[in-house]
CSV table of N, CA, C and O in Angstrom, one decimal:
chain,number,residue,atom,x,y,z
A,1,MET,N,6.8,209.8,66.4
A,1,MET,CA,6.1,210.7,65.6
A,1,MET,C,4.9,211.3,66.3
A,1,MET,O,4.6,212.5,66.2
A,2,GLU,N,4.2,210.5,67.1
A,2,GLU,CA,3.1,211.0,67.9
A,2,GLU,C,3.6,212.0,69.0
A,2,GLU,O,2.9,212.9,69.2
A,3,ALA,N,4.8,211.8,69.5
A,3,ALA,CA,5.3,212.7,70.5
A,3,ALA,C,5.5,214.1,69.9
A,3,ALA,O,5.2,215.1,70.5
A,4,ILE,N,6.0,214.1,68.7
A,4,ILE,CA,6.3,215.4,68.0
A,4,ILE,C,5.0,216.1,67.7
A,4,ILE,O,4.9,217.3,67.9
A,5,LYS,N,3.9,215.3,67.3
A,5,LYS,CA,2.6,215.9,67.1
A,5,LYS,C,2.0,216.5,68.3
A,5,LYS,O,1.5,217.6,68.3
A,6,LYS,N,2.2,215.9,69.5
A,6,LYS,CA,1.7,216.4,70.8
A,6,LYS,C,2.5,217.7,71.1
A,6,LYS,O,1.9,218.6,71.6
A,7,LEU,N,3.8,217.6,70.9
A,7,LEU,CA,4.7,218.8,71.2
A,7,LEU,C,4.3,220.0,70.3
A,7,LEU,O,4.2,221.1,70.7
A,8,ARG,N,4.0,219.7,69.0
A,8,ARG,CA,3.5,220.7,68.1
A,8,ARG,C,2.2,221.3,68.5
A,8,ARG,O,2.0,222.5,68.5
A,9,ASP,N,1.2,220.5,69.0
A,9,ASP,CA,-0.1,221.0,69.4
A,9,ASP,C,0.0,221.9,70.6
A,9,ASP,O,-0.8,222.8,70.7
A,10,LYS,N,1.0,221.6,71.5
A,10,LYS,CA,1.1,222.5,72.7
A,10,LYS,C,2.0,223.7,72.5
A,10,LYS,O,2.2,224.5,73.4
A,11,GLY,N,2.6,223.8,71.3
A,11,GLY,CA,3.4,225.0,70.9
A,11,GLY,C,4.9,224.8,71.4
A,11,GLY,O,5.6,225.8,71.3
A,12,ILE,N,5.3,223.7,71.8
A,12,ILE,CA,6.7,223.4,72.2
A,12,ILE,C,7.6,223.2,71.0
A,12,ILE,O,8.7,223.7,70.9
A,13,PHE,N,7.1,222.4,70.0
A,13,PHE,CA,7.8,222.2,68.8
A,13,PHE,C,7.2,223.2,67.8
A,13,PHE,O,6.1,223.2,67.4
A,14,ASN,N,8.0,224.2,67.5
A,14,ASN,CA,7.5,225.3,66.6
A,14,ASN,C,8.6,225.8,65.6
A,14,ASN,O,9.6,225.1,65.4
A,15,SER,N,8.5,226.9,65.0
A,15,SER,CA,9.4,227.4,64.0
A,15,SER,C,10.7,227.9,64.6
A,15,SER,O,11.6,228.3,63.8
A,16,GLN,N,10.9,227.8,65.9
A,16,GLN,CA,12.2,228.2,66.5
A,16,GLN,C,13.0,227.0,67.0
A,16,GLN,O,14.0,227.1,67.6
A,17,SER,N,12.5,225.8,66.8
A,17,SER,CA,13.1,224.5,67.3
A,17,SER,C,14.3,224.1,66.4
A,17,SER,O,14.4,224.5,65.3
A,18,ILE,N,15.2,223.4,67.1
A,18,ILE,CA,16.4,222.8,66.4
A,18,ILE,C,16.2,221.3,66.5
A,18,ILE,O,15.9,220.8,67.5
A,19,VAL,N,16.3,220.7,65.3
A,19,VAL,CA,16.1,219.2,65.2
A,19,VAL,C,17.4,218.6,64.6
A,19,VAL,O,18.2,219.3,64.0
A,20,GLU,N,17.5,217.3,64.9
A,20,GLU,CA,18.6,216.6,64.3
A,20,GLU,C,18.0,215.5,63.5
A,20,GLU,O,17.1,214.8,63.9
A,21,SER,N,18.6,215.4,62.2
A,21,SER,CA,18.0,214.4,61.3
A,21,SER,C,19.1,214.0,60.3
A,21,SER,O,20.2,214.7,60.2
A,22,MET,N,18.9,213.0,59.5
A,22,MET,CA,19.8,212.6,58.5
A,22,MET,C,19.4,213.2,57.2
A,22,MET,O,18.2,213.2,56.8
A,23,ILE,N,20.3,213.9,56.5
A,23,ILE,CA,20.0,214.5,55.2
A,23,ILE,C,21.0,214.1,54.2
A,23,ILE,O,22.1,213.6,54.5
A,24,GLN,N,20.7,214.3,52.9
A,24,GLN,CA,21.6,213.9,51.8
A,24,GLN,C,22.3,215.2,51.3
A,24,GLN,O,21.7,216.2,51.1
A,25,LYS,N,23.6,215.1,51.3
A,25,LYS,CA,24.4,216.2,50.8
A,25,LYS,C,25.3,215.7,49.7
A,25,LYS,O,25.5,214.5,49.5
A,26,ASN,N,25.9,216.6,48.9
A,26,ASN,CA,26.9,216.2,47.9
A,26,ASN,C,28.3,216.4,48.4
A,26,ASN,O,28.6,217.5,48.9
A,27,TRP,N,29.1,215.4,48.2
A,27,TRP,CA,30.5,215.5,48.6
A,27,TRP,C,31.3,215.1,47.4
A,27,TRP,O,31.4,214.0,47.0
A,28,PHE,N,32.0,216.1,46.7
A,28,PHE,CA,32.7,215.9,45.5
A,28,PHE,C,31.9,215.2,44.4
A,28,PHE,O,32.3,214.3,43.7
A,29,GLY,N,30.6,215.7,44.3
A,29,GLY,CA,29.7,215.2,43.3
A,29,GLY,C,29.0,213.8,43.7
A,29,GLY,O,28.2,213.4,43.0
A,30,GLU,N,29.4,213.3,44.8
A,30,GLU,CA,28.8,212.0,45.3
A,30,GLU,C,27.7,212.3,46.4
A,30,GLU,O,28.0,213.1,47.3
A,31,PRO,N,26.6,211.6,46.3
A,31,PRO,CA,25.6,211.8,47.4
A,31,PRO,C,26.1,211.1,48.7
A,31,PRO,O,26.5,210.0,48.6
A,32,VAL,N,26.0,211.8,49.8
A,32,VAL,CA,26.4,211.3,51.1
A,32,VAL,C,25.2,211.6,52.1
A,32,VAL,O,24.7,212.7,52.1
A,33,ILE,N,24.9,210.6,52.9
A,33,ILE,CA,23.9,210.8,54.0
A,33,ILE,C,24.7,211.3,55.2
A,33,ILE,O,25.6,210.6,55.6
A,34,LYS,N,24.2,212.4,55.8
A,34,LYS,CA,24.9,213.0,56.9
A,34,LYS,C,23.9,213.3,58.0
A,34,LYS,O,22.8,213.8,57.7
A,35,ARG,N,24.4,213.1,59.2
A,35,ARG,CA,23.6,213.5,60.4
A,35,ARG,C,23.8,215.0,60.6
A,35,ARG,O,25.0,215.5,60.7
A,36,SER,N,22.7,215.8,60.7
A,36,SER,CA,22.9,217.2,60.7
A,36,SER,C,21.9,217.9,61.7
A,36,SER,O,20.8,217.4,61.9
A,37,LEU,N,22.3,219.1,62.2
A,37,LEU,CA,21.4,219.9,62.9
A,37,LEU,C,20.7,220.9,62.0
A,37,LEU,O,21.3,221.5,61.2
A,38,LEU,N,19.4,221.0,62.2
A,38,LEU,CA,18.5,221.8,61.3
A,38,LEU,C,17.6,222.8,62.1
A,38,LEU,O,17.2,222.4,63.2
A,39,ARG,N,17.4,224.0,61.6
A,39,ARG,CA,16.5,224.9,62.2
A,39,ARG,C,15.2,224.8,61.5
A,39,ARG,O,15.1,225.0,60.3
A,40,VAL,N,14.1,224.6,62.3
A,40,VAL,CA,12.7,224.5,61.7
A,40,VAL,C,12.3,225.9,61.2
A,40,VAL,O,12.4,226.9,61.9
A,41,LYS,N,11.8,226.0,60.0
A,41,LYS,CA,11.3,227.2,59.4
A,41,LYS,C,9.8,227.2,59.3
A,41,LYS,O,9.1,228.2,59.4
A,42,GLN,N,9.2,226.0,59.0
A,42,GLN,CA,7.8,225.8,58.8
A,42,GLN,C,7.3,224.5,59.4
A,42,GLN,O,8.0,223.5,59.1
A,43,VAL,N,6.2,224.5,60.1
A,43,VAL,CA,5.7,223.2,60.7
A,43,VAL,C,4.4,222.9,60.0
A,43,VAL,O,3.5,223.7,59.9
A,44,ASN,N,4.3,221.6,59.5
A,44,ASN,CA,3.2,221.1,58.8
A,44,ASN,C,2.5,220.0,59.5
A,44,ASN,O,3.0,219.6,60.6
A,45,ASP,N,1.5,219.3,58.9
A,45,ASP,CA,0.9,218.2,59.6
A,45,ASP,C,1.8,217.0,59.9
A,45,ASP,O,1.8,216.5,61.0
A,46,ASP,N,2.5,216.5,58.9
A,46,ASP,CA,3.4,215.3,59.1
A,46,ASP,C,4.8,215.6,58.7
A,46,ASP,O,5.6,214.6,58.7
A,47,ASN,N,5.2,216.8,58.5
A,47,ASN,CA,6.6,217.1,58.1
A,47,ASN,C,6.9,218.6,58.5
A,47,ASN,O,6.0,219.3,58.9
A,48,CYS,N,8.2,218.9,58.4
A,48,CYS,CA,8.6,220.3,58.6
A,48,CYS,C,9.6,220.7,57.6
A,48,CYS,O,10.3,219.8,57.1
A,49,ILE,N,9.7,222.0,57.3
A,49,ILE,CA,10.7,222.5,56.4
A,49,ILE,C,11.8,223.1,57.2
A,49,ILE,O,11.5,223.9,58.1
A,50,CYS,N,13.0,222.7,57.0
A,50,CYS,CA,14.2,223.1,57.8
A,50,CYS,C,15.3,223.6,57.0
A,50,CYS,O,15.4,223.2,55.8
A,51,GLU,N,16.2,224.4,57.6
A,51,GLU,CA,17.5,224.8,57.0
A,51,GLU,C,18.6,224.3,57.9
A,51,GLU,O,18.5,224.3,59.1
A,52,GLU,N,19.7,223.9,57.2
A,52,GLU,CA,20.8,223.4,58.0
A,52,GLU,C,21.5,224.5,58.7
A,52,GLU,O,21.8,225.6,58.1
A,53,LEU,N,21.9,224.3,59.9
A,53,LEU,CA,22.7,225.3,60.7
A,53,LEU,C,24.1,225.3,60.2
A,53,LEU,O,24.7,224.3,59.9
A,54,GLY,N,24.7,226.5,60.1
A,54,GLY,CA,26.0,226.6,59.6
A,54,GLY,C,26.3,226.6,58.2
A,54,GLY,O,27.4,226.6,57.7
A,55,GLU,N,25.2,226.5,57.4
A,55,GLU,CA,25.4,226.5,55.9
A,55,GLU,C,24.8,227.7,55.3
A,55,GLU,O,23.7,228.2,55.7
A,56,ALA,N,25.5,228.3,54.4
A,56,ALA,CA,25.1,229.6,53.8
A,56,ALA,C,24.3,229.4,52.5
A,56,ALA,O,23.8,230.4,52.0
A,57,ASP,N,24.1,228.2,52.1
A,57,ASP,CA,23.4,228.0,50.8
A,57,ASP,C,21.9,228.2,51.0
A,57,ASP,O,21.2,228.6,50.0
A,58,GLY,N,21.3,228.1,52.2
A,58,GLY,CA,19.9,228.4,52.4
A,58,GLY,C,19.0,227.4,51.8
A,58,GLY,O,17.8,227.6,51.6
A,59,LYS,N,19.5,226.2,51.5
A,59,LYS,CA,18.7,225.1,50.9
A,59,LYS,C,17.7,224.6,52.0
A,59,LYS,O,18.1,224.3,53.1
A,60,ALA,N,16.5,224.4,51.6
A,60,ALA,CA,15.4,223.9,52.5
A,60,ALA,C,15.3,222.4,52.4
A,60,ALA,O,15.5,221.9,51.3
A,61,HIS,N,15.1,221.7,53.5
A,61,HIS,CA,15.0,220.3,53.5
A,61,HIS,C,13.6,220.0,54.1
A,61,HIS,O,13.2,220.5,55.1
A,62,LYS,N,12.9,219.1,53.5
A,62,LYS,CA,11.6,218.6,54.0
A,62,LYS,C,11.8,217.4,54.8
A,62,LYS,O,12.3,216.3,54.3
A,63,ILE,N,11.6,217.5,56.1
A,63,ILE,CA,11.9,216.4,57.0
A,63,ILE,C,10.6,215.8,57.6
A,63,ILE,O,9.8,216.6,58.1
A,64,ARG,N,10.4,214.5,57.4
A,64,ARG,CA,9.2,213.9,58.0
A,64,ARG,C,9.4,213.7,59.5
A,64,ARG,O,10.5,213.5,59.9
A,65,TYR,N,8.3,213.8,60.3
A,65,TYR,CA,8.4,213.7,61.7
A,65,TYR,C,9.1,212.4,62.2
A,65,TYR,O,9.8,212.3,63.1
A,66,ILE,N,8.8,211.3,61.4
A,66,ILE,CA,9.3,210.0,61.8
A,66,ILE,C,10.8,210.0,61.6
A,66,ILE,O,11.5,209.1,62.3
A,67,ASN,N,11.4,210.8,60.8
A,67,ASN,CA,12.9,210.9,60.6
A,67,ASN,C,13.6,211.8,61.6
A,67,ASN,O,14.8,211.9,61.5
A,68,ILE,N,12.9,212.5,62.5
A,68,ILE,CA,13.6,213.4,63.4
A,68,ILE,C,14.2,212.6,64.5
A,68,ILE,O,13.5,211.8,65.2
A,69,LEU,N,15.5,212.7,64.8
A,69,LEU,CA,16.2,212.0,65.9
A,69,LEU,C,16.1,212.7,67.2
A,69,LEU,O,15.8,212.1,68.2
A,70,THR,N,16.3,214.1,67.2
A,70,THR,CA,16.2,214.8,68.4
A,70,THR,C,15.5,216.1,68.2
A,70,THR,O,15.5,216.7,67.1
A,71,VAL,N,14.8,216.7,69.2
A,71,VAL,CA,14.2,218.0,69.2
A,71,VAL,C,14.8,218.8,70.3
A,71,VAL,O,14.7,218.4,71.5
A,72,ASP,N,15.5,219.9,70.0
A,72,ASP,CA,16.1,220.7,71.0
A,72,ASP,C,17.1,219.9,71.9
A,72,ASP,O,17.1,220.2,73.1
A,73,GLY,N,17.7,219.0,71.3
A,73,GLY,CA,18.7,218.2,72.0
A,73,GLY,C,18.2,217.0,72.8
A,73,GLY,O,19.0,216.3,73.4
A,74,GLN,N,16.9,216.7,72.8
A,74,GLN,CA,16.4,215.5,73.5
A,74,GLN,C,15.6,214.7,72.5
A,74,GLN,O,15.0,215.2,71.5
A,75,GLU,N,15.5,213.4,72.8
A,75,GLU,CA,14.7,212.5,72.0
A,75,GLU,C,13.2,213.0,72.1
A,75,GLU,O,12.8,213.4,73.2
A,76,PRO,N,12.4,212.9,71.1
A,76,PRO,CA,11.0,213.4,71.2
A,76,PRO,C,10.2,212.8,72.3
A,76,PRO,O,9.5,213.5,73.0
A,77,ASN,N,10.3,211.5,72.5
A,77,ASN,CA,9.6,210.8,73.6
A,77,ASN,C,10.0,211.3,75.0
A,77,ASN,O,9.1,211.5,75.8
A,78,GLU,N,11.3,211.6,75.2
A,78,GLU,CA,11.7,212.1,76.5
A,78,GLU,C,11.3,213.5,76.7
A,78,GLU,O,10.8,213.9,77.8
A,79,LEU,N,11.3,214.3,75.6
A,79,LEU,CA,10.8,215.7,75.7
A,79,LEU,C,9.3,215.8,76.0
A,79,LEU,O,8.9,216.6,76.8
A,80,ALA,N,8.6,214.9,75.4
A,80,ALA,CA,7.1,214.8,75.7
A,80,ALA,C,6.9,214.4,77.1
A,80,ALA,O,6.0,214.9,77.8
A,81,ALA,N,7.7,213.5,77.6
A,81,ALA,CA,7.5,213.1,79.0
A,81,ALA,C,7.8,214.2,80.0
A,81,ALA,O,7.2,214.3,81.0
A,82,VAL,N,8.8,215.0,79.7
A,82,VAL,CA,9.2,216.1,80.5
A,82,VAL,C,8.0,217.1,80.7
A,82,VAL,O,7.7,217.6,81.8
A,83,TYR,N,7.2,217.3,79.6
A,83,TYR,CA,6.1,218.2,79.6
A,83,TYR,C,4.8,217.5,80.0
A,83,TYR,O,3.7,218.1,79.9
A,84,GLY,N,4.9,216.2,80.4
A,84,GLY,CA,3.7,215.5,80.8
A,84,GLY,C,2.8,215.1,79.6
A,84,GLY,O,1.6,214.8,79.8
A,85,LEU,N,3.3,215.0,78.4
A,85,LEU,CA,2.5,214.7,77.2
A,85,LEU,C,2.7,213.2,76.8
A,85,LEU,O,2.1,212.8,75.9
A,86,GLY,N,3.5,212.4,77.6
A,86,GLY,CA,3.7,211.1,77.2
A,86,GLY,C,4.1,210.3,78.5
A,86,GLY,O,4.3,210.9,79.5
A,87,PRO,N,4.2,209.0,78.3
A,87,PRO,CA,4.6,208.2,79.5
A,87,PRO,C,6.1,208.4,79.9
A,87,PRO,O,6.9,208.8,79.0
A,88,LYS,N,6.4,208.3,81.1
A,88,LYS,CA,7.7,208.4,81.7
A,88,LYS,C,8.6,207.4,81.0
A,88,LYS,O,8.3,206.2,80.9
A,89,THR,N,9.8,207.8,80.6
A,89,THR,CA,10.8,206.9,80.0
A,89,THR,C,11.7,206.3,81.1
A,89,THR,O,11.6,206.7,82.3
A,90,ALA,N,12.5,205.4,80.7
A,90,ALA,CA,13.4,204.7,81.7
A,90,ALA,C,14.4,205.7,82.4
A,90,ALA,O,14.8,205.5,83.5
A,91,ARG,N,14.7,206.8,81.7
A,91,ARG,CA,15.5,207.8,82.3
A,91,ARG,C,14.9,208.4,83.6
A,91,ARG,O,15.6,208.8,84.5
A,92,PHE,N,13.6,208.6,83.7
A,92,PHE,CA,12.9,209.1,84.8
A,92,PHE,C,12.9,208.1,86.0
A,92,PHE,O,12.8,208.5,87.1
A,93,LYS,N,13.0,206.8,85.7
A,93,LYS,CA,12.9,205.8,86.7
A,93,LYS,C,14.3,205.4,87.3
A,93,LYS,O,14.4,204.7,88.2
A,94,ARG,N,15.3,206.0,86.8
A,94,ARG,CA,16.7,205.7,87.2
A,94,ARG,C,16.9,206.3,88.6
A,94,ARG,O,16.6,207.4,88.9
A,95,LYS,N,17.5,205.5,89.5
A,95,LYS,CA,17.7,205.9,90.9
A,95,LYS,C,19.2,206.3,91.0
A,95,LYS,O,20.1,205.7,90.4
A,96,TYR,N,19.4,207.4,91.7
A,96,TYR,CA,20.8,207.9,91.9
A,96,TYR,C,21.2,207.5,93.2
A,96,TYR,O,20.7,207.9,94.3
A,97,THR,N,22.2,206.6,93.3
A,97,THR,CA,22.7,206.1,94.6
A,97,THR,C,24.1,206.6,94.7
A,97,THR,O,25.0,206.3,93.9
A,98,GLU,N,24.3,207.3,95.8
A,98,GLU,CA,25.7,207.8,96.0
A,98,GLU,C,26.1,207.6,97.4
A,98,GLU,O,25.3,207.5,98.3
């Protein structure tokens, strides 16, 4: 959550970002939790308003920052590390031996 706030403050996480999160949808009248890609429409202090990609209904979902799994295809902590906003993750310390 802190990584997303740092990304938001630097303008990297904005209204053009794509996030992945779990949302509730209806499947034959039954509620189902589904992992989905969402386009951010509005950024707030501790949540964002998103629309699901590929859906024509235009339903907005309020997603808390703590429930975001990925931002633009990367985990929030790794993305923050790429921009120097957080500590380096294990992925940066991996050695490539060939």
